[in-house]
Coordinates of C-alpha atoms in Angstrom, one line a residue:
M1 CA -110.7 34.7 107.9
R2 CA -114.1 35.9 109.0
K3 CA -114.0 38.8 106.5
L4 CA -113.0 36.4 103.8
F5 CA -115.9 34.1 104.7
I6 CA -118.4 37.0 104.6
I7 CA -117.0 38.2 101.2
I8 CA -117.3 34.7 99.7
S9 CA -120.8 34.3 101.1
L10 CA -122.0 37.6 99.6
W11 CA -120.4 36.6 96.3
L12 CA -122.1 33.2 96.2
T13 CA -125.4 34.9 97.1
A14 CA -125.0 37.4 94.2
L15 CA -124.1 34.5 91.9
S16 CA -127.1 32.5 93.0
A17 CA -129.4 35.5 92.4
Y18 CA -128.0 36.1 88.9
A19 CA -128.4 32.4 88.0
Q20 CA -132.1 32.5 89.3
W21 CA -133.0 35.7 87.4
D22 CA -131.3 35.7 83.9
V23 CA -133.0 39.1 83.0
D24 CA -131.1 39.5 79.7
S25 CA -132.1 36.1 78.5
I26 CA -135.8 36.5 79.3
L27 CA -135.9 40.0 77.7
H28 CA -134.2 38.5 74.6
Q29 CA -136.9 35.8 74.6
L30 CA -139.6 38.4 75.0
M31 CA -138.4 40.4 72.0
A32 CA -138.2 37.2 69.9
T33 CA -141.8 36.4 71.0
I34 CA -143.0 39.9 70.0
E35 CA -141.5 39.3 66.6
R36 CA -143.8 36.2 66.3
R37 CA -146.9 37.7 67.9
D38 CA -148.7 37.9 64.5
Y39 CA -148.4 34.2 64.3
Y40 CA -150.3 33.7 67.6
Y41 CA -153.0 36.2 66.6
T42 CA -153.4 34.4 63.3
L43 CA -154.0 31.1 65.1
R44 CA -156.7 32.8 67.2
E45 CA -158.3 34.3 64.0
V46 CA -158.3 30.9 62.4
R47 CA -160.1 29.4 65.4
I48 CA -162.6 32.2 65.3
D49 CA -163.3 31.8 61.6
S50 CA -163.7 28.0 62.1
L51 CA -166.3 28.6 64.8
K52 CA -168.2 31.2 62.8
Q53 CA -168.4 28.8 59.8
L54 CA -169.6 26.0 62.1
K55 CA -172.1 28.4 63.7
Q56 CA -173.7 29.1 60.3
I57 CA -174.6 25.4 59.7
V58 CA -176.1 24.9 63.2
P59 CA -179.9 25.5 63.2
E60 CA -181.1 28.3 65.5
A61 CA -183.7 25.9 66.8
N62 CA -180.9 23.8 68.4
M63 CA -180.5 26.3 71.2
E64 CA -178.2 24.3 73.3
R65 CA -175.7 23.8 70.5
S66 CA -176.1 27.4 69.3
F67 CA -175.4 28.6 72.9
A68 CA -172.3 26.5 73.1
L69 CA -170.8 27.8 69.8
N70 CA -171.6 31.4 70.7
H71 CA -170.0 30.8 74.1
Q72 CA -166.9 29.4 72.4
L73 CA -166.7 32.5 70.3
F74 CA -167.1 34.7 73.4
D75 CA -164.2 32.8 75.0
E76 CA -162.1 33.5 71.9
Y77 CA -163.0 37.2 72.0
K78 CA -163.1 37.9 75.8
S79 CA -159.4 38.7 76.1
Y80 CA -159.0 39.6 72.4
Q81 CA -161.5 42.2 71.5
S82 CA -163.9 43.8 74.0
D83 CA -166.7 45.0 71.6
S84 CA -166.9 41.6 69.9
A85 CA -166.9 39.9 73.3
K86 CA -169.8 42.0 74.5
A87 CA -171.7 41.3 71.2
Y88 CA -171.4 37.6 71.8
A89 CA -172.4 38.0 75.4
Y90 CA -175.6 39.8 74.3
R91 CA -176.3 36.9 71.9
L92 CA -175.9 34.5 74.7
Q93 CA -178.4 36.4 76.8
E94 CA -180.8 36.4 73.9
I95 CA -180.5 32.6 73.4
A96 CA -180.9 32.1 77.2
R97 CA -184.1 34.2 77.2
R98 CA -185.5 32.1 74.3
A99 CA -184.5 28.9 76.0
A100 CA -185.9 30.1 79.4
S101 CA -183.1 28.3 81.1
P102 CA -181.8 29.7 84.5
T103 CA -178.4 28.0 83.9
L104 CA -177.9 29.4 80.5
T105 CA -179.0 32.8 81.7
A106 CA -176.4 32.7 84.5
E107 CA -173.7 31.6 82.0
A108 CA -174.7 34.5 79.7
N109 CA -174.7 37.0 82.5
R110 CA -171.3 35.7 83.6
A111 CA -169.9 36.3 80.1
L112 CA -171.3 39.8 80.0
L113 CA -169.9 40.4 83.5
F114 CA -166.4 39.4 82.2
A115 CA -166.7 41.7 79.2
Y116 CA -167.7 44.7 81.3
I117 CA -164.9 44.0 83.8
S118 CA -162.3 43.7 81.1
G119 CA -163.5 46.8 79.4
G120 CA -163.4 48.9 82.6
L121 CA -167.2 49.3 82.7
F122 CA -167.5 48.6 86.5
K123 CA -170.9 50.2 87.0
E124 CA -172.4 48.1 84.2
A125 CA -170.7 45.0 85.7
D126 CA -172.2 45.8 89.1
D127 CA -175.7 46.1 87.5
V128 CA -175.3 42.6 86.0
I129 CA -174.5 41.2 89.4
E130 CA -177.6 42.9 90.9
D131 CA -179.8 41.5 88.0
T132 CA -178.6 37.9 88.1
D133 CA -180.7 35.3 89.9
L134 CA -178.6 32.2 90.9
S135 CA -181.2 30.6 93.1
Q136 CA -182.1 27.9 90.5
V137 CA -178.6 27.0 89.3
D138 CA -176.1 24.4 90.5
N139 CA -173.2 25.1 92.8
D140 CA -170.6 25.0 90.1
T141 CA -172.4 27.7 88.1
K142 CA -172.8 29.8 91.2
A143 CA -169.1 29.4 92.1
D144 CA -168.0 30.4 88.6
F145 CA -170.2 33.5 88.7
Y146 CA -168.9 34.5 92.2
F147 CA -165.3 34.0 91.0
L148 CA -165.8 36.9 88.6
C149 CA -167.3 38.9 91.4
I150 CA -164.1 38.6 93.3
R151 CA -162.2 40.2 90.4
L152 CA -164.8 43.0 89.9
Y153 CA -164.8 44.3 93.4
S154 CA -161.0 43.8 93.7
D155 CA -160.5 46.0 90.6
M156 CA -163.0 48.5 91.9
S157 CA -161.2 48.8 95.2
N158 CA -158.1 49.8 93.2
Y159 CA -159.8 52.3 90.9
V160 CA -162.5 54.1 92.9
N161 CA -162.0 57.2 95.0
A162 CA -160.9 57.0 98.6
G163 CA -163.5 56.0 101.1
F164 CA -165.0 53.0 99.2
E165 CA -162.0 50.7 99.1
N166 CA -162.9 48.8 102.3
E167 CA -166.5 48.2 101.2
Y168 CA -165.4 46.7 97.9
V169 CA -162.6 44.6 99.6
A170 CA -165.3 43.3 102.0
R171 CA -167.5 42.3 99.1
S172 CA -164.7 40.6 97.2
H173 CA -163.8 38.6 100.4
A174 CA -167.5 37.6 100.8
Y175 CA -167.6 36.3 97.2
A176 CA -164.4 34.5 97.9
D177 CA -166.1 32.7 100.8
S178 CA -168.9 31.7 98.4
V179 CA -166.5 30.3 95.9
I180 CA -164.9 28.2 98.7
A181 CA -168.3 27.0 99.8
Y182 CA -169.6 26.0 96.4
K183 CA -166.6 24.8 94.4
N184 CA -164.6 21.6 94.5
P185 CA -161.9 22.1 97.2
D186 CA -159.2 20.9 94.8
S187 CA -160.1 23.3 92.1
Y188 CA -158.0 26.3 91.0
E189 CA -160.9 28.7 91.8
V190 CA -160.9 27.6 95.5
A191 CA -157.1 27.8 95.7
Y192 CA -157.2 31.3 94.3
A193 CA -160.1 32.4 96.5
Q194 CA -158.3 31.2 99.6
A195 CA -155.1 33.0 98.6
F196 CA -157.0 36.1 97.9
K197 CA -158.7 36.1 101.3
T198 CA -155.4 35.5 103.2
I199 CA -153.0 37.6 101.1
D200 CA -153.3 40.8 103.2
N201 CA -152.2 39.0 106.3
L202 CA -149.1 37.2 104.7
K203 CA -145.5 38.3 104.6
I204 CA -144.0 39.0 101.2
D205 CA -142.1 35.7 101.0
D206 CA -145.3 33.8 101.8
K207 CA -147.2 35.7 99.1
I208 CA -144.5 34.8 96.6
A209 CA -144.5 31.1 97.6
L210 CA -148.4 31.0 97.4
F211 CA -148.7 32.6 94.0
K212 CA -145.8 30.6 92.6
A213 CA -147.8 27.5 93.5
L214 CA -150.8 28.9 91.7
A215 CA -148.7 29.8 88.6
E216 CA -147.4 26.3 88.4
R217 CA -150.8 24.6 88.4
T218 CA -151.5 22.5 85.3
D219 CA -155.3 23.2 85.3
I220 CA -154.9 26.9 84.2
D221 CA -154.2 28.3 80.7
Q222 CA -151.4 30.7 79.6
G223 CA -153.6 33.8 80.1
E224 CA -154.1 32.9 83.8
K225 CA -150.4 32.1 84.2
A226 CA -149.6 35.6 82.8
M227 CA -151.8 37.1 85.5
F228 CA -150.0 35.2 88.3
Y229 CA -146.5 36.0 87.0
S230 CA -147.5 39.6 86.8
M231 CA -148.6 39.5 90.4
L232 CA -145.4 37.8 91.4
A233 CA -143.5 40.6 89.7
D234 CA -145.4 43.1 91.9
F235 CA -144.5 41.1 95.0
Y236 CA -140.8 41.1 94.1
S237 CA -141.0 44.8 93.5
M238 CA -142.4 45.2 97.1
Q239 CA -139.5 43.1 98.3
G240 CA -137.0 45.3 96.5
N241 CA -135.8 42.6 94.1
S242 CA -135.6 44.4 90.8
D243 CA -134.3 41.4 88.8
G244 CA -137.1 39.2 90.1
R245 CA -139.6 42.0 89.3
T246 CA -138.4 42.4 85.7
F247 CA -138.0 38.6 85.1
N248 CA -141.5 37.7 86.2
K249 CA -143.1 40.7 84.4
A250 CA -141.3 39.7 81.2
Q251 CA -142.5 36.1 81.7
A252 CA -146.1 37.4 82.1
A253 CA -145.7 39.5 78.9
I254 CA -144.5 36.3 77.0
Y255 CA -147.6 34.3 78.2
D256 CA -149.9 37.2 77.2
I257 CA -148.5 37.2 73.6
Q258 CA -148.5 33.4 73.3
S259 CA -152.1 33.3 74.4
A260 CA -152.9 35.9 71.8
K261 CA -154.4 38.4 74.4
H262 CA -155.0 42.1 73.9
E263 CA -156.4 42.6 77.4
T264 CA -153.0 42.9 79.2
T265 CA -151.1 44.9 81.8
A266 CA -147.7 43.2 81.8
S267 CA -146.2 45.0 78.8
R268 CA -147.1 48.4 80.3
D269 CA -145.7 47.6 83.7
L270 CA -142.5 46.1 82.2
A271 CA -142.1 49.2 80.0
L272 CA -142.2 51.4 83.1
Y273 CA -139.6 49.1 84.8
L274 CA -137.2 49.3 81.8
Y275 CA -137.7 53.1 81.7
E276 CA -136.5 53.3 85.3
C277 CA -133.5 51.2 84.4
G278 CA -132.6 53.4 81.4
Q279 CA -133.4 50.8 78.7
L280 CA -135.4 53.3 76.7
D281 CA -135.5 51.5 73.4
E282 CA -137.0 48.4 74.9
A283 CA -139.3 50.5 77.1
S284 CA -140.6 52.4 74.1
R285 CA -141.3 49.3 72.1
L286 CA -143.2 47.7 75.0
I287 CA -145.3 50.7 75.8
H288 CA -146.4 51.1 72.1
L289 CA -147.2 47.3 72.1
A290 CA -149.3 47.9 75.2
L291 CA -151.1 50.8 73.5
D292 CA -151.8 48.8 70.4
D293 CA -153.3 46.1 72.6
A294 CA -155.4 48.5 74.5
N295 CA -156.7 50.2 71.3
F296 CA -157.4 46.9 69.7
Y297 CA -159.2 45.6 72.8
N298 CA -160.9 49.0 73.4
A299 CA -160.3 49.0 77.1
R300 CA -160.7 52.6 78.3
H301 CA -159.1 52.3 81.7
R302 CA -156.0 50.5 80.1
K303 CA -155.7 53.4 77.6
M304 CA -155.7 55.9 80.4
E305 CA -153.0 53.9 82.3
I306 CA -150.8 53.7 79.2
N307 CA -151.2 57.4 78.3
N308 CA -150.0 58.3 81.8
V309 CA -146.7 56.4 81.1
L310 CA -146.2 56.8 77.4
P311 CA -145.2 60.6 77.5
L312 CA -142.6 59.9 80.2
I313 CA -140.9 57.2 78.2
E314 CA -141.0 59.1 74.9
Q315 CA -139.8 62.3 76.5
K316 CA -136.9 60.5 78.1
R317 CA -136.2 58.7 74.8
Y318 CA -136.3 62.0 72.9
D319 CA -133.9 63.5 75.4
S320 CA -131.6 60.5 75.0
V321 CA -131.8 60.8 71.2
F322 CA -131.2 64.5 71.4
S323 CA -128.1 64.0 73.6
Q324 CA -126.9 61.3 71.2
R325 CA -127.4 63.7 68.3
N326 CA -125.3 66.4 70.0
L327 CA -122.7 63.9 70.9
L328 CA -122.7 62.7 67.3
I329 CA -122.2 66.3 66.1
I330 CA -119.3 66.8 68.5
L331 CA -117.8 63.5 67.3
I332 CA -118.2 64.5 63.6
I333 CA -116.4 67.8 64.3
I334 CA -113.6 65.9 66.1
A335 CA -113.5 63.4 63.3
G336 CA -113.2 66.2 60.7
A337 CA -110.3 67.8 62.6
L338 CA -108.7 64.4 62.9
L339 CA -109.2 63.8 59.2
I340 CA -107.5 67.1 58.3
A341 CA -104.6 66.3 60.7
L342 CA -104.5 62.8 59.2
S343 CA -104.3 64.2 55.6
V344 CA -101.4 66.5 56.6
A345 CA -99.7 63.6 58.3
I346 CA -100.2 61.3 55.3
F347 CA -98.8 64.0 52.9
Y348 CA -95.7 64.3 55.1
I349 CA -95.4 60.5 55.5
L350 CA -95.7 60.0 51.7
R351 CA -92.8 62.4 51.2
Q352 CA -90.8 60.6 53.9
M353 CA -91.6 57.3 52.3
K354 CA -90.5 58.4 48.9
S355 CA -87.1 59.5 50.4
L356 CA -87.0 56.3 52.4
R357 CA -87.7 54.2 49.2
R358 CA -84.8 55.8 47.4
S359 CA -82.5 55.1 50.4
R360 CA -83.8 51.5 50.5
E361 CA -83.1 51.0 46.8
E362 CA -79.5 52.2 47.3
I363 CA -79.1 50.0 50.4
A364 CA -80.7 47.1 48.5
Q365 CA -78.2 47.5 45.6
Q366 CA -75.3 47.7 48.0
A367 CA -76.7 44.7 49.9
E368 CA -77.0 42.8 46.7
A369 CA -73.4 43.5 45.7
L370 CA -72.3 42.5 49.2
S371 CA -74.4 39.4 49.0
S372 CA -72.9 38.5 45.7
A373 CA -69.4 39.0 47.0
Q374 CA -70.2 37.0 50.1
H375 CA -71.7 34.2 48.0
E376 CA -68.6 34.2 45.8
I377 CA -66.4 34.1 48.9
T378 CA -68.5 31.3 50.4
Q379 CA -68.2 29.4 47.2
R380 CA -64.5 29.9 47.1
N381 CA -64.1 28.9 50.7
A382 CA -66.2 25.7 50.0
E383 CA -64.0 24.9 47.0
L384 CA -60.9 25.6 49.1
Q385 CA -62.2 23.5 52.0
E386 CA -62.9 20.6 49.6
S387 CA -59.4 20.9 48.1
N388 CA -57.9 20.9 51.6
D389 CA -60.0 17.9 52.5
K390 CA -58.8 16.1 49.4
L391 CA -55.2 17.2 50.0
R392 CA -55.4 15.9 53.6
E393 CA -56.9 12.7 52.5
S394 CA -54.3 12.3 49.7
I395 CA -51.4 13.0 52.2
K396 CA -52.8 10.5 54.6
I397 CA -53.2 7.8 51.9
K398 CA -49.7 8.5 50.6
D399 CA -48.3 8.3 54.2
E400 CA -50.0 5.0 54.8
Y401 CA -49.0 3.5 51.5
I402 CA -45.4 4.9 51.6
G403 CA -45.0 3.1 54.9
Y404 CA -46.6 0.1 53.5
G405 CA -44.3 0.2 50.4
F406 CA -41.2 0.4 52.6
S407 CA -42.4 -2.5 54.7
V408 CA -43.2 -4.7 51.6
S409 CA -39.9 -3.7 49.9
S410 CA -37.8 -4.5 53.0
H411 CA -39.6 -7.8 53.4
Y412 CA -39.0 -8.8 49.8
I413 CA -35.4 -7.5 49.8
E414 CA -34.8 -9.9 52.7
K415 CA -36.4 -12.7 50.8
I416 CA -34.4 -11.9 47.6
E417 CA -31.1 -11.8 49.7
S418 CA -32.0 -15.1 51.2
L419 CA -32.7 -16.5 47.7
Y420 CA -29.4 -15.1 46.3
K421 CA -27.5 -16.8 49.2
L422 CA -29.3 -20.1 48.5
V423 CA -28.5 -19.9 44.8
D424 CA -24.9 -18.9 45.5
R425 CA -24.4 -21.9 47.8
K426 CA -26.0 -24.3 45.4
L427 CA -24.0 -23.0 42.5
A428 CA -20.8 -23.1 44.5
A429 CA -21.5 -26.7 45.4
K430 CA -22.5 -27.4 41.8
Q431 CA -25.8 -28.7 43.0
Y432 CA -27.7 -27.7 39.9
D433 CA -30.4 -30.3 40.1
D434 CA -31.0 -29.6 43.7
L435 CA -31.3 -25.9 42.9
R436 CA -33.8 -26.6 40.2
M437 CA -35.9 -28.7 42.6
T438 CA -35.8 -26.0 45.2
L439 CA -36.9 -23.3 42.8
K440 CA -39.8 -25.5 41.6
K441 CA -41.0 -26.0 45.2
K442 CA -41.1 -22.2 45.7
D443 CA -44.8 -21.1 45.5
L444 CA -45.6 -17.4 45.0
R445 CA -49.3 -17.8 45.7
E446 CA -48.9 -17.4 49.4
D447 CA -46.9 -14.2 48.8
K448 CA -49.7 -12.8 46.5
E449 CA -52.3 -13.6 49.2
T450 CA -50.2 -11.8 51.8
I451 CA -49.8 -8.7 49.5
Q452 CA -53.6 -8.6 49.0
R453 CA -54.4 -9.1 52.7
D454 CA -52.0 -6.2 53.6
F455 CA -53.5 -4.0 50.9
D456 CA -57.0 -4.7 52.2
R457 CA -56.0 -4.0 55.8
I458 CA -54.3 -0.7 54.9
F459 CA -57.2 0.4 52.6
L460 CA -60.0 -0.5 55.1
H461 CA -58.0 1.3 57.7
L462 CA -58.2 4.4 55.5
F463 CA -61.8 3.8 54.3
P464 CA -63.6 1.8 57.0
S465 CA -67.0 2.5 55.5
F466 CA -66.0 1.5 51.9
I467 CA -67.7 -1.9 51.9
T468 CA -71.0 -0.5 53.2
S469 CA -70.9 2.5 50.9
Y470 CA -70.0 0.3 48.0
N471 CA -72.9 -2.2 48.6
R472 CA -75.4 0.7 48.8
L473 CA -74.7 1.4 45.1
F474 CA -76.5 -2.0 44.2
P475 CA -80.0 -3.4 44.8
D476 CA -80.4 -5.6 47.8
D477 CA -81.0 -8.7 45.8
T478 CA -77.8 -8.1 43.7
S479 CA -75.3 -6.7 46.2
S480 CA -74.1 -10.2 47.0
A481 CA -73.3 -10.7 43.3
A482 CA -70.4 -8.3 43.7
S483 CA -68.5 -11.2 45.2
S484 CA -69.7 -13.9 42.8
T485 CA -66.3 -14.2 41.2
A486 CA -64.3 -13.9 44.4
A487 CA -64.4 -14.7 48.0
E488 CA -67.1 -13.0 50.1
P489 CA -66.0 -9.8 51.8
T490 CA -65.4 -10.0 55.5
E491 CA -65.0 -7.2 58.0
R492 CA -61.3 -6.8 57.0
R493 CA -61.2 -8.2 53.4
L494 CA -62.3 -7.0 50.0
T495 CA -63.6 -8.9 47.0
S496 CA -61.7 -8.9 43.7
E497 CA -64.2 -6.5 42.3
M498 CA -64.1 -4.2 45.3
R499 CA -60.3 -4.2 45.2
I500 CA -60.4 -2.8 41.6
F501 CA -62.6 0.1 42.7
A502 CA -60.5 0.5 45.8
L503 CA -57.5 1.3 43.6
I504 CA -59.7 3.7 41.6
R505 CA -60.7 5.4 44.9
L506 CA -56.9 5.8 45.5
G507 CA -56.6 7.6 42.2
I508 CA -55.4 4.7 40.0
T509 CA -57.8 4.8 37.1
D510 CA -55.7 3.2 34.3
S511 CA -56.9 -0.4 33.7
A512 CA -53.4 -1.6 32.7
T513 CA -51.9 -0.3 35.9
I514 CA -54.7 -1.9 38.0
A515 CA -54.1 -5.2 36.2
T516 CA -50.4 -5.0 36.9
L517 CA -50.9 -4.3 40.6
L518 CA -53.5 -7.0 41.1
N519 CA -51.8 -9.5 38.7
Y520 CA -55.0 -9.5 36.5
S521 CA -55.3 -9.2 32.8
V522 CA -56.6 -5.8 31.4
N523 CA -59.6 -7.7 30.0
T524 CA -60.4 -9.1 33.4
V525 CA -60.3 -5.7 35.0
N526 CA -62.6 -4.2 32.4
T527 CA -65.0 -7.1 32.7
Y528 CA -65.3 -6.5 36.5
K529 CA -65.8 -2.8 36.0
T530 CA -68.5 -3.3 33.3
K531 CA -70.5 -5.9 35.3
A532 CA -70.4 -3.7 38.4
K533 CA -71.7 -0.6 36.6
N534 CA -74.4 -2.6 34.9
R535 CA -75.6 -3.9 38.2
S536 CA -75.6 -0.6 40.1
L537 CA -78.4 1.7 40.9
V538 CA -76.7 4.7 39.4
P539 CA -76.0 5.4 35.7
N540 CA -72.8 3.9 34.4
E541 CA -71.1 7.3 33.8
E542 CA -71.9 8.3 37.4
F543 CA -70.6 5.1 39.1
E544 CA -66.9 6.0 39.4
R545 CA -67.8 9.5 40.6
K546 CA -69.8 7.8 43.4
I547 CA -66.8 5.7 44.3
L548 CA -64.6 8.8 44.5
E549 CA -67.2 10.4 46.9
I550 CA -66.6 7.7 49.5
R551 CA -64.8 9.4 52.4
S552 CA -61.8 8.3 54.3
I553 CA -61.4 8.7 58.1
D554 CA -60.5 12.2 59.3

């Protein structure tokens, strides 16, 4: 159980890490953003053009407004194009000199300082700091200038030769103290300066938490967010978290593109990460993107960094393409051999198929003949079965009615014998008048009713569904009309009309014979038949066939 618990815990931890760092998704998002990068650069160009047009209509005598417009243009260029940024920084210095304003001079020097730092001109940037007098400016202006000094000496500590790092780190910490002293305690600059001062003494997890908080601030733009996400990626790299490193560096690259910056490092670093992971196509695309940005911005130190990485990626990519080409050649040779083998196999198969087709045709012909014979046998069997059914039915009907005939005959022989005896007695006694009166009182209607009742009983015993089947041949609203000229049928009795067709079902089709058996006239029988056929749902010529299809009991 303990091992199972450990395995489940490790699995949940891995799943949580995967959910936190969806590297494939962020890389897909980055590639989609790269496809749209011209759109973001176009937006910046539109803003720049608008500011330039506005600048043309502002009089040079209005130095404050002219300084503000040139400063806005510098802000647009400072992370976009180094040479243009420096040009507008020089214009700011010129306007500040003409205005003789210490505050404007400090702002112009700060702009030039940023342009030198971004362009990798650290010596020139250090000279700007030495030449800037901040004694007559307010605290916010001082803090903003010192904030850039932190970045300058931090960058210099990373790029200069060994032996000077500690001096530049000390300077950057000193300027961080100045920012904390002069700036609003709730400002982003103070939060960054405090983080910068304490970062060397923090554990990796604490550094990550600190810079996550900075990246999530709402008072910074996308360019600054890109810087913090890039730093977070470096911390995750120190921690050994490759997914966290790649995810955050990709996020930084996205923010760089969306803010239309050319002064970037995230694309280069991410290209190196992907190169290490074997994702050479993406790495190549990103390193060329980084090179394009460095060339456009004209940052010498960025070009040097990229040129150190670019040959590694391209060589590895070339080796990969070369290997793929060799593999492709091998696959082509194998495919050619398989194609030849396939051609031989197809030729053999076609011959076999031709032979098989002939065999199938012969089998089909035999099968067709057999099927025809089977169909004929089946048909004959069906006809024979139908004949047998009819024969069994006929035998059963004959058996029933033969018995019925003997019974009726015996009954009436007894009645005739009784009548003969009565007549003989009356004649012997010469009671002629009494005999005539006795014969007049004799009523045959009861005998006829008895004969019909017995016929109905025997017939419905043989054909219990006759009444139901018969009524189905008529519409619902006219089925009752079948009994309009006779008593309504009950469960064991037929109407006069039904009785006629019952005799037809028994095979007695001659109207004269039917009339004799039922004690009707021929005209009455024909009238019943005609009315029934006219009322039925089936054609007249089909009616009697439908009657004959009513089945008896098995």
